[in-house]
Every structure is written in C-alpha cells, then in structure tokens.
Amino acid sequence: MENFFGKMPQQFHYQKDTRVISSSLLDNASKPFYSRFGSFQRKDAQCQEFVKRVIMSHLFKIIMISIVSVNAFFVVLWTDYNTRYNLFTLCEVSELIFVSIYSSEFCMKLYVDPINYWKDGYNLLDIIIIIIIFIPYSLRKFKGKHYPYLNIADGIQSLRILKLITYSRGIRTLITAVGQTAYTVASVIILLFVLMFIFAILGFCLFGVPDRGDPNNWGNLAVAFFTLFSLATVDGWTDLQEQLDNRDLALSRAFTIIFILLASFVFLSMFVGVMIIHTEDSIKKFERELMAERHVTLMEEKQVIVKRQQEEVSRLMQTQKKGDYKSFSELVENFKKTLRHTDPMVLDDFGTSLHFIDVYLSTLDNQDTTICKLQELYCEIAHVLSLMLEDLPQKKQSQSSEKATEQ
C-alpha cells in the first residue's frame, strides 16, 4: 500500500503533464483563429457590458437557481399521472416558460463572449442540457407520440437540475476534486477487479461443482463476479455463507473472510481515503481563492477611498492657494467635513498582521514599564516630602534659639 500511495503523486503529475500538453496543442491550433478575430472591435460594447453585468450579478444567479428549483418541482409533479392529467395545461405552459428562459440564458452568455464561451466546461454542460430538453419535442414531431424510446427521452429530462452546478461554487469544487481523483480511482478499481477475478476463478473451482457445490452463486464466472460483489459490499454475505455451510464445503469460511478483509476493509477503504484526500485539497484551494478574492475586494475599496481623499486634499490645497482659507486649521476642518461615515475602515491586513501585533505588545510592555517607573518616582517624591515635613519643626526650633541668644 505504501508503494501505491508513493506512486500516486507521480501518476497524478503525469496526468497533469498530459493535460498541459493537450491544452498547449489546442492553444497552438486555435492561435490563427484568435489572431484573425481577436482584433475585431464590437460596436455594441456598452450593451455587451450591460448584459455582462446582468449575468454576473448576484441577483441573476439567485433567480436562475430559483427557476431551476421550480422546474425540478414541476418534474416531480409530472411523474404522477393524476396530477399530470389535472394540471396538464399548467405543465405545458410552465415547460414553455422554462425552455424560453434556458434558451435566453444561453443567448445572453453567447452574446457576451461568443469565443471564450466554448472554453468553459460548465457552459458546454448547459448546451448539452438544452439539447436534451429539445429531444422529446423532436421525437414527437418526427417519430410520433407512440415512439418506443420516447419514455427514455422524457426520463433524461431530470438532468435539468444539473444546471445548478453552474451557479454553485461549492458543487463545482467537489466536482473538481472528483475529476482529480479519476486516475487514482481507476487504478484502485483495476486492482479490485484483479482481486475479484482471482477469487472468482478460485470460487468457481471450489464451490461451482454442479453435484455438491452451489451452482446458483458460483456456477459460472459471471455469477461468481456478482456474488463477489455482494461480498465486497458486505450485503447479504451471511446468506451466501449459510448456503455454503449447508453443503459442507471446505474452506468456505476462510475464503469468505479473506475476500471480505481484502475487498471491503482494504480496497474500499483505500477508495474512500483517496476521495477524502483530494476533496480536502480542493476545499483548501477553494478557501484560498475566497481569501484572495476578499483581499482583492479590500484593496479595491482602499484604492477608491484613498483616491477620493487625495482628490479632496488636492482640491482643498488649490483653494488654499487662491486664498479662500485664512489658516491651515480651517483647511483641516473643512477636510474633515468631506469624510464620510459610510466609508469602511479597512483594517484587515493591518490590525491582524503579525508585525502589528508584535509592535502593539511591545508598546504595552513599554507602557507598563513607564507606569512602574512613574509609580516609583511618586513614592520617592512622597518620601522626600515626608522627610521635609519631619525636619521643619527642628528648623523652627533652631531659628528661635538663635534669635534668643542674639537678644
């Protein structure tokens, strides 16, 4: 197992290098096309920018998620024949509305970026879903309502709910994790198949004898594979073992225990472990992307605030040169009036930085030291004053005695 996990990064890097080579070949093949149409200037740039803002807005995403959810609800109602009969007109009208909305969404996205639209895999998924939506209409139009495979075309309409993937970043992160584990999972499945092949041949030879064996579960290789799959999933393995025990087949219990240990506790656990590792990596990457986006947003807000304040300072300085303000303090007071209470105080990268915390703690230490020294100084001053008060009566007595001797 250690050798297998040790080779996993190499296999993953090999797959990654393969994708990089294929993508570079695709880019080289598409360079003439982009060089020809890349310099094309659109005359509807303002309209394009407006449609792009609409598509990228948070409200548009919420609306599309709600529409897909409502469409899924109508698909659920459509599965009940009585409901479909009673609400036939509503279902037909809603179907036309949903198809129109999906088609309009496709046209809007294609209008915004007709070239880069085809590079996104989720956009291609939307196109496949639109094609699936129009398949039943085409079959009813050209093949008639009694076409035998029309039920399959109606059944795959449930794939419409996959449009939620386009608007859910969390689901896209999980799909990315599953895609990254494809090569490793394929290796685990191949190893499990080899193990099942070995035990299927062994089980056929031990328990597939027609006279005193169990031909229903081990009679041929296909049935043996199905039986081993039940043992691997630990689903009904006690019934299978009971049938072998009733025929007094030797080594049956050892055979079952060894296969369950290898298939269920080793290979399936390995499969789950690989999925968990790649899922955690994708989630961490997703969190880093969110932090980066948040940092970019904060920097943009900073730049906007600083630019506006610089413009205000420049304007006030120009007015001071003209002599509109009598003193600098009046200029500062006027600048304070330009500050907005709605401006966010962006202190994320300053107040939580290690450098700031270090400086702040050292400042507190210096403040404590200064306070201790002041307290010591106050104590010394109090002591000196007390001594002065004690010496004061003695000085008065000495002065009075000197006056008496002089007289």
PDB file of N, CA and C in Angstrom, residues 335-399:
ATOM      1  N   PHE A 335     -11.637  69.771   5.521  1.00  0.00           N
ATOM      2  CA  PHE A 335     -11.380  68.424   5.003  1.00  0.00           C
ATOM      3  C   PHE A 335     -12.106  67.357   5.824  1.00  0.00           C
ATOM      4  N   LYS A 336     -12.224  67.586   7.132  1.00  0.00           N
ATOM      5  CA  LYS A 336     -12.945  66.629   7.975  1.00  0.00           C
ATOM      6  C   LYS A 336     -14.397  66.496   7.552  1.00  0.00           C
ATOM      7  N   LYS A 337     -14.955  67.585   7.046  1.00  0.00           N
ATOM      8  CA  LYS A 337     -16.353  67.537   6.604  1.00  0.00           C
ATOM      9  C   LYS A 337     -16.539  66.667   5.370  1.00  0.00           C
ATOM     10  N   THR A 338     -15.458  66.470   4.598  1.00  0.00           N
ATOM     11  CA  THR A 338     -15.569  65.636   3.389  1.00  0.00           C
ATOM     12  C   THR A 338     -15.531  64.152   3.701  1.00  0.00           C
ATOM     13  N   LEU A 339     -15.078  63.771   4.890  1.00  0.00           N
ATOM     14  CA  LEU A 339     -15.020  62.354   5.259  1.00  0.00           C
ATOM     15  C   LEU A 339     -16.422  61.818   5.472  1.00  0.00           C
ATOM     16  N   ARG A 340     -16.658  60.619   4.983  1.00  0.00           N
ATOM     17  CA  ARG A 340     -17.978  60.002   5.058  1.00  0.00           C
ATOM     18  C   ARG A 340     -17.993  58.941   6.146  1.00  0.00           C
ATOM     19  N   HIS A 341     -19.087  58.910   6.865  1.00  0.00           N
ATOM     20  CA  HIS A 341     -19.234  57.880   7.896  1.00  0.00           C
ATOM     21  C   HIS A 341     -19.500  56.509   7.294  1.00  0.00           C
ATOM     22  N   THR A 342     -19.935  56.483   6.042  1.00  0.00           N
ATOM     23  CA  THR A 342     -20.203  55.191   5.399  1.00  0.00           C
ATOM     24  C   THR A 342     -18.952  54.545   4.824  1.00  0.00           C
ATOM     25  N   ASP A 343     -17.822  55.254   4.821  1.00  0.00           N
ATOM     26  CA  ASP A 343     -16.590  54.661   4.310  1.00  0.00           C
ATOM     27  C   ASP A 343     -16.142  53.539   5.241  1.00  0.00           C
ATOM     28  N   PRO A 344     -15.884  52.356   4.695  1.00  0.00           N
ATOM     29  CA  PRO A 344     -15.457  51.246   5.564  1.00  0.00           C
ATOM     30  C   PRO A 344     -14.034  51.460   6.058  1.00  0.00           C
ATOM     31  N   MET A 345     -13.795  51.075   7.293  1.00  0.00           N
ATOM     32  CA  MET A 345     -12.452  51.129   7.856  1.00  0.00           C
ATOM     33  C   MET A 345     -11.769  49.808   7.547  1.00  0.00           C
ATOM     34  N   VAL A 346     -10.929  49.799   6.552  1.00  0.00           N
ATOM     35  CA  VAL A 346     -10.283  48.578   6.099  1.00  0.00           C
ATOM     36  C   VAL A 346      -9.030  48.359   6.933  1.00  0.00           C
ATOM     37  N   LEU A 347      -9.137  47.515   7.934  1.00  0.00           N
ATOM     38  CA  LEU A 347      -8.017  47.252   8.840  1.00  0.00           C
ATOM     39  C   LEU A 347      -7.671  45.776   8.893  1.00  0.00           C
ATOM     40  N   ASP A 348      -8.136  45.009   7.931  1.00  0.00           N
ATOM     41  CA  ASP A 348      -7.954  43.561   8.000  1.00  0.00           C
ATOM     42  C   ASP A 348      -6.476  43.174   7.901  1.00  0.00           C
ATOM     43  N   ASP A 349      -5.780  43.735   6.914  1.00  0.00           N
ATOM     44  CA  ASP A 349      -4.396  43.338   6.695  1.00  0.00           C
ATOM     45  C   ASP A 349      -3.439  44.066   7.626  1.00  0.00           C
ATOM     46  N   PHE A 350      -3.926  45.062   8.393  1.00  0.00           N
ATOM     47  CA  PHE A 350      -3.074  45.803   9.314  1.00  0.00           C
ATOM     48  C   PHE A 350      -3.272  45.348  10.752  1.00  0.00           C
ATOM     49  N   GLY A 351      -4.521  45.347  11.207  1.00  0.00           N
ATOM     50  CA  GLY A 351      -4.801  45.029  12.594  1.00  0.00           C
ATOM     51  C   GLY A 351      -4.577  43.578  12.939  1.00  0.00           C
ATOM     52  N   THR A 352      -4.555  42.674  11.960  1.00  0.00           N
ATOM     53  CA  THR A 352      -4.362  41.255  12.237  1.00  0.00           C
ATOM     54  C   THR A 352      -3.021  40.748  11.753  1.00  0.00           C
ATOM     55  N   SER A 353      -2.120  41.636  11.351  1.00  0.00           N
ATOM     56  CA  SER A 353      -0.807  41.195  10.892  1.00  0.00           C
ATOM     57  C   SER A 353       0.089  40.919  12.091  1.00  0.00           C
ATOM     58  N   LEU A 354       1.049  40.027  11.912  1.00  0.00           N
ATOM     59  CA  LEU A 354       1.959  39.665  12.996  1.00  0.00           C
ATOM     60  C   LEU A 354       2.847  40.848  13.380  1.00  0.00           C
ATOM     61  N   HIS A 355       3.239  41.635  12.398  1.00  0.00           N
ATOM     62  CA  HIS A 355       4.078  42.790  12.689  1.00  0.00           C
ATOM     63  C   HIS A 355       3.344  43.792  13.586  1.00  0.00           C
ATOM     64  N   PHE A 356       2.080  44.050  13.266  1.00  0.00           N
ATOM     65  CA  PHE A 356       1.312  44.972  14.085  1.00  0.00           C
ATOM     66  C   PHE A 356       1.127  44.440  15.499  1.00  0.00           C
ATOM     67  N   ILE A 357       0.835  43.143  15.619  1.00  0.00           N
ATOM     68  CA  ILE A 357       0.639  42.549  16.946  1.00  0.00           C
ATOM     69  C   ILE A 357       1.932  42.638  17.763  1.00  0.00           C
ATOM     70  N   ASP A 358       3.077  42.404  17.114  1.00  0.00           N
ATOM     71  CA  ASP A 358       4.357  42.493  17.810  1.00  0.00           C
ATOM     72  C   ASP A 358       4.612  43.916  18.314  1.00  0.00           C
ATOM     73  N   VAL A 359       4.378  44.879  17.425  1.00  0.00           N
ATOM     74  CA  VAL A 359       4.585  46.276  17.822  1.00  0.00           C
ATOM     75  C   VAL A 359       3.621  46.675  18.934  1.00  0.00           C
ATOM     76  N   TYR A 360       2.372  46.205  18.836  1.00  0.00           N
ATOM     77  CA  TYR A 360       1.360  46.564  19.832  1.00  0.00           C
ATOM     78  C   TYR A 360       1.715  45.980  21.197  1.00  0.00           C
ATOM     79  N   LEU A 361       2.145  44.715  21.232  1.00  0.00           N
ATOM     80  CA  LEU A 361       2.502  44.099  22.513  1.00  0.00           C
ATOM     81  C   LEU A 361       3.742  44.755  23.120  1.00  0.00           C
ATOM     82  N   SER A 362       4.734  45.060  22.267  1.00  0.00           N
ATOM     83  CA  SER A 362       5.919  45.751  22.797  1.00  0.00           C
ATOM     84  C   SER A 362       5.563  47.140  23.324  1.00  0.00           C
ATOM     85  N   THR A 363       4.607  47.802  22.662  1.00  0.00           N
ATOM     86  CA  THR A 363       4.159  49.113  23.164  1.00  0.00           C
ATOM     87  C   THR A 363       3.493  48.986  24.525  1.00  0.00           C
ATOM     88  N   LEU A 364       2.693  47.945  24.689  1.00  0.00           N
ATOM     89  CA  LEU A 364       2.058  47.715  26.001  1.00  0.00           C
ATOM     90  C   LEU A 364       3.107  47.441  27.075  1.00  0.00           C
ATOM     91  N   ASP A 365       4.143  46.672  26.713  1.00  0.00           N
ATOM     92  CA  ASP A 365       5.211  46.408  27.685  1.00  0.00           C
ATOM     93  C   ASP A 365       5.923  47.701  28.087  1.00  0.00           C
ATOM     94  N   ASN A 366       6.226  48.537  27.096  1.00  0.00           N
ATOM     95  CA  ASN A 366       6.867  49.819  27.411  1.00  0.00           C
ATOM     96  C   ASN A 366       5.962  50.709  28.256  1.00  0.00           C
ATOM     97  N   GLN A 367       4.664  50.635  27.971  1.00  0.00           N
ATOM     98  CA  GLN A 367       3.720  51.429  28.765  1.00  0.00           C
ATOM     99  C   GLN A 367       3.693  50.946  30.213  1.00  0.00           C
ATOM    100  N   ASP A 368       3.702  49.626  30.403  1.00  0.00           N
ATOM    101  CA  ASP A 368       3.734  49.098  31.774  1.00  0.00           C
ATOM    102  C   ASP A 368       5.023  49.500  32.490  1.00  0.00           C
ATOM    103  N   THR A 369       6.146  49.439  31.776  1.00  0.00           N
ATOM    104  CA  THR A 369       7.420  49.836  32.382  1.00  0.00           C
ATOM    105  C   THR A 369       7.412  51.309  32.774  1.00  0.00           C
ATOM    106  N   THR A 370       6.869  52.131  31.892  1.00  0.00           N
ATOM    107  CA  THR A 370       6.797  53.566  32.180  1.00  0.00           C
ATOM    108  C   THR A 370       5.920  53.840  33.396  1.00  0.00           C
ATOM    109  N   ILE A 371       4.801  53.136  33.482  1.00  0.00           N
ATOM    110  CA  ILE A 371       3.905  53.330  34.631  1.00  0.00           C
ATOM    111  C   ILE A 371       4.583  52.898  35.925  1.00  0.00           C
ATOM    112  N   CYS A 372       5.338  51.792  35.893  1.00  0.00           N
ATOM    113  CA  CYS A 372       6.051  51.341  37.089  1.00  0.00           C
ATOM    114  C   CYS A 372       7.101  52.371  37.526  1.00  0.00           C
ATOM    115  N   LYS A 373       7.823  52.930  36.551  1.00  0.00           N
ATOM    116  CA  LYS A 373       8.820  53.950  36.891  1.00  0.00           C
ATOM    117  C   LYS A 373       8.168  55.203  37.464  1.00  0.00           C
ATOM    118  N   LEU A 374       7.037  55.598  36.915  1.00  0.00           N
ATOM    119  CA  LEU A 374       6.318  56.759  37.456  1.00  0.00           C
ATOM    120  C   LEU A 374       5.852  56.496  38.878  1.00  0.00           C
ATOM    121  N   GLN A 375       5.365  55.263  39.125  1.00  0.00           N
ATOM    122  CA  GLN A 375       4.942  54.931  40.484  1.00  0.00           C
ATOM    123  C   GLN A 375       6.125  54.994  41.457  1.00  0.00           C
ATOM    124  N   GLU A 376       7.296  54.492  41.047  1.00  0.00           N
ATOM    125  CA  GLU A 376       8.484  54.581  41.901  1.00  0.00           C
ATOM    126  C   GLU A 376       8.866  56.044  42.149  1.00  0.00           C
ATOM    127  N   LEU A 377       8.775  56.858  41.088  1.00  0.00           N
ATOM    128  CA  LEU A 377       9.094  58.279  41.244  1.00  0.00           C
ATOM    129  C   LEU A 377       8.127  58.960  42.209  1.00  0.00           C
ATOM    130  N   TYR A 378       6.849  58.627  42.093  1.00  0.00           N
ATOM    131  CA  TYR A 378       5.861  59.201  43.017  1.00  0.00           C
ATOM    132  C   TYR A 378       6.149  58.778  44.455  1.00  0.00           C
ATOM    133  N   CYS A 379       6.552  57.538  44.655  1.00  0.00           N
ATOM    134  CA  CYS A 379       6.884  57.079  46.010  1.00  0.00           C
ATOM    135  C   CYS A 379       8.099  57.832  46.567  1.00  0.00           C
ATOM    136  N   GLU A 380       9.121  58.047  45.722  1.00  0.00           N
ATOM    137  CA  GLU A 380      10.298  58.800  46.184  1.00  0.00           C
ATOM    138  C   GLU A 380       9.925  60.247  46.525  1.00  0.00           C
ATOM    139  N   ILE A 381       9.092  60.866  45.687  1.00  0.00           N
ATOM    140  CA  ILE A 381       8.659  62.237  45.975  1.00  0.00           C
ATOM    141  C   ILE A 381       7.907  62.300  47.300  1.00  0.00           C
ATOM    142  N   ALA A 382       7.025  61.310  47.524  1.00  0.00           N
ATOM    143  CA  ALA A 382       6.273  61.280  48.790  1.00  0.00           C
ATOM    144  C   ALA A 382       7.207  61.086  49.985  1.00  0.00           C
ATOM    145  N   HIS A 383       8.225  60.248  49.802  1.00  0.00           N
ATOM    146  CA  HIS A 383       9.183  60.026  50.898  1.00  0.00           C
ATOM    147  C   HIS A 383       9.984  61.300  51.201  1.00  0.00           C
ATOM    148  N   VAL A 384      10.427  61.972  50.139  1.00  0.00           N
ATOM    149  CA  VAL A 384      11.175  63.217  50.334  1.00  0.00           C
ATOM    150  C   VAL A 384      10.317  64.271  51.026  1.00  0.00           C
ATOM    151  N   LEU A 385       9.058  64.362  50.614  1.00  0.00           N
ATOM    152  CA  LEU A 385       8.163  65.330  51.251  1.00  0.00           C
ATOM    153  C   LEU A 385       7.938  65.007  52.721  1.00  0.00           C
ATOM    154  N   SER A 386       7.831  63.735  53.046  1.00  0.00           N
ATOM    155  CA  SER A 386       7.645  63.363  54.461  1.00  0.00           C
ATOM    156  C   SER A 386       8.875  63.712  55.290  1.00  0.00           C
ATOM    157  N   LEU A 387      10.061  63.480  54.706  1.00  0.00           N
ATOM    158  CA  LEU A 387      11.270  63.862  55.423  1.00  0.00           C
ATOM    159  C   LEU A 387      11.350  65.370  55.622  1.00  0.00           C
ATOM    160  N   MET A 388      10.957  66.100  54.601  1.00  0.00           N
ATOM    161  CA  MET A 388      10.960  67.558  54.721  1.00  0.00           C
ATOM    162  C   MET A 388      10.000  68.016  55.812  1.00  0.00           C
ATOM    163  N   LEU A 389       8.859  67.386  55.909  1.00  0.00           N
ATOM    164  CA  LEU A 389       7.903  67.751  56.951  1.00  0.00           C
ATOM    165  C   LEU A 389       8.448  67.409  58.336  1.00  0.00           C
ATOM    166  N   GLU A 390       9.198  66.325  58.461  1.00  0.00           N
ATOM    167  CA  GLU A 390       9.776  65.979  59.772  1.00  0.00           C
ATOM    168  C   GLU A 390      10.860  66.963  60.181  1.00  0.00           C
ATOM    169  N   ASP A 391      11.642  67.458  59.205  1.00  0.00           N
ATOM    170  CA  ASP A 391      12.726  68.402  59.522  1.00  0.00           C
ATOM    171  C   ASP A 391      12.226  69.824  59.764  1.00  0.00           C
ATOM    172  N   LEU A 392      11.037  70.139  59.390  1.00  0.00           N
ATOM    173  CA  LEU A 392      10.525  71.503  59.504  1.00  0.00           C
ATOM    174  C   LEU A 392      10.408  71.970  60.952  1.00  0.00           C
ATOM    175  N   PRO A 393       9.874  71.219  61.924  1.00  0.00           N
ATOM    176  CA  PRO A 393       9.827  71.701  63.326  1.00  0.00           C
ATOM    177  C   PRO A 393      11.207  71.924  63.919  1.00  0.00           C
ATOM    178  N   GLN A 394      12.172  71.043  63.583  1.00  0.00           N
ATOM    179  CA  GLN A 394      13.531  71.218  64.108  1.00  0.00           C
ATOM    180  C   GLN A 394      14.147  72.511  63.624  1.00  0.00           C
ATOM    181  N   LYS A 395      13.938  72.864  62.348  1.00  0.00           N
ATOM    182  CA  LYS A 395      14.476  74.119  61.823  1.00  0.00           C
ATOM    183  C   LYS A 395      13.859  75.327  62.526  1.00  0.00           C
ATOM    184  N   LYS A 396      12.564  75.230  62.816  1.00  0.00           N
ATOM    185  CA  LYS A 396      11.913  76.349  63.531  1.00  0.00           C
ATOM    186  C   LYS A 396      12.482  76.520  64.932  1.00  0.00           C
ATOM    187  N   GLN A 397      12.732  75.402  65.611  1.00  0.00           N
ATOM    188  CA  GLN A 397      13.296  75.496  66.970  1.00  0.00           C
ATOM    189  C   GLN A 397      14.709  76.083  66.956  1.00  0.00           C
ATOM    190  N   SER A 398      15.513  75.633  65.936  1.00  0.00           N
ATOM    191  CA  SER A 398      16.880  76.167  65.853  1.00  0.00           C
ATOM    192  C   SER A 398      16.863  77.662  65.549  1.00  0.00           C
ATOM    193  N   GLN A 399      15.951  78.095  64.686  1.00  0.00           N
ATOM    194  CA  GLN A 399      15.874  79.524  64.376  1.00  0.00           C
ATOM    195  C   GLN A 399      15.446  80.327  65.625  1.00  0.00           C
TER     196      GLN A 399
END
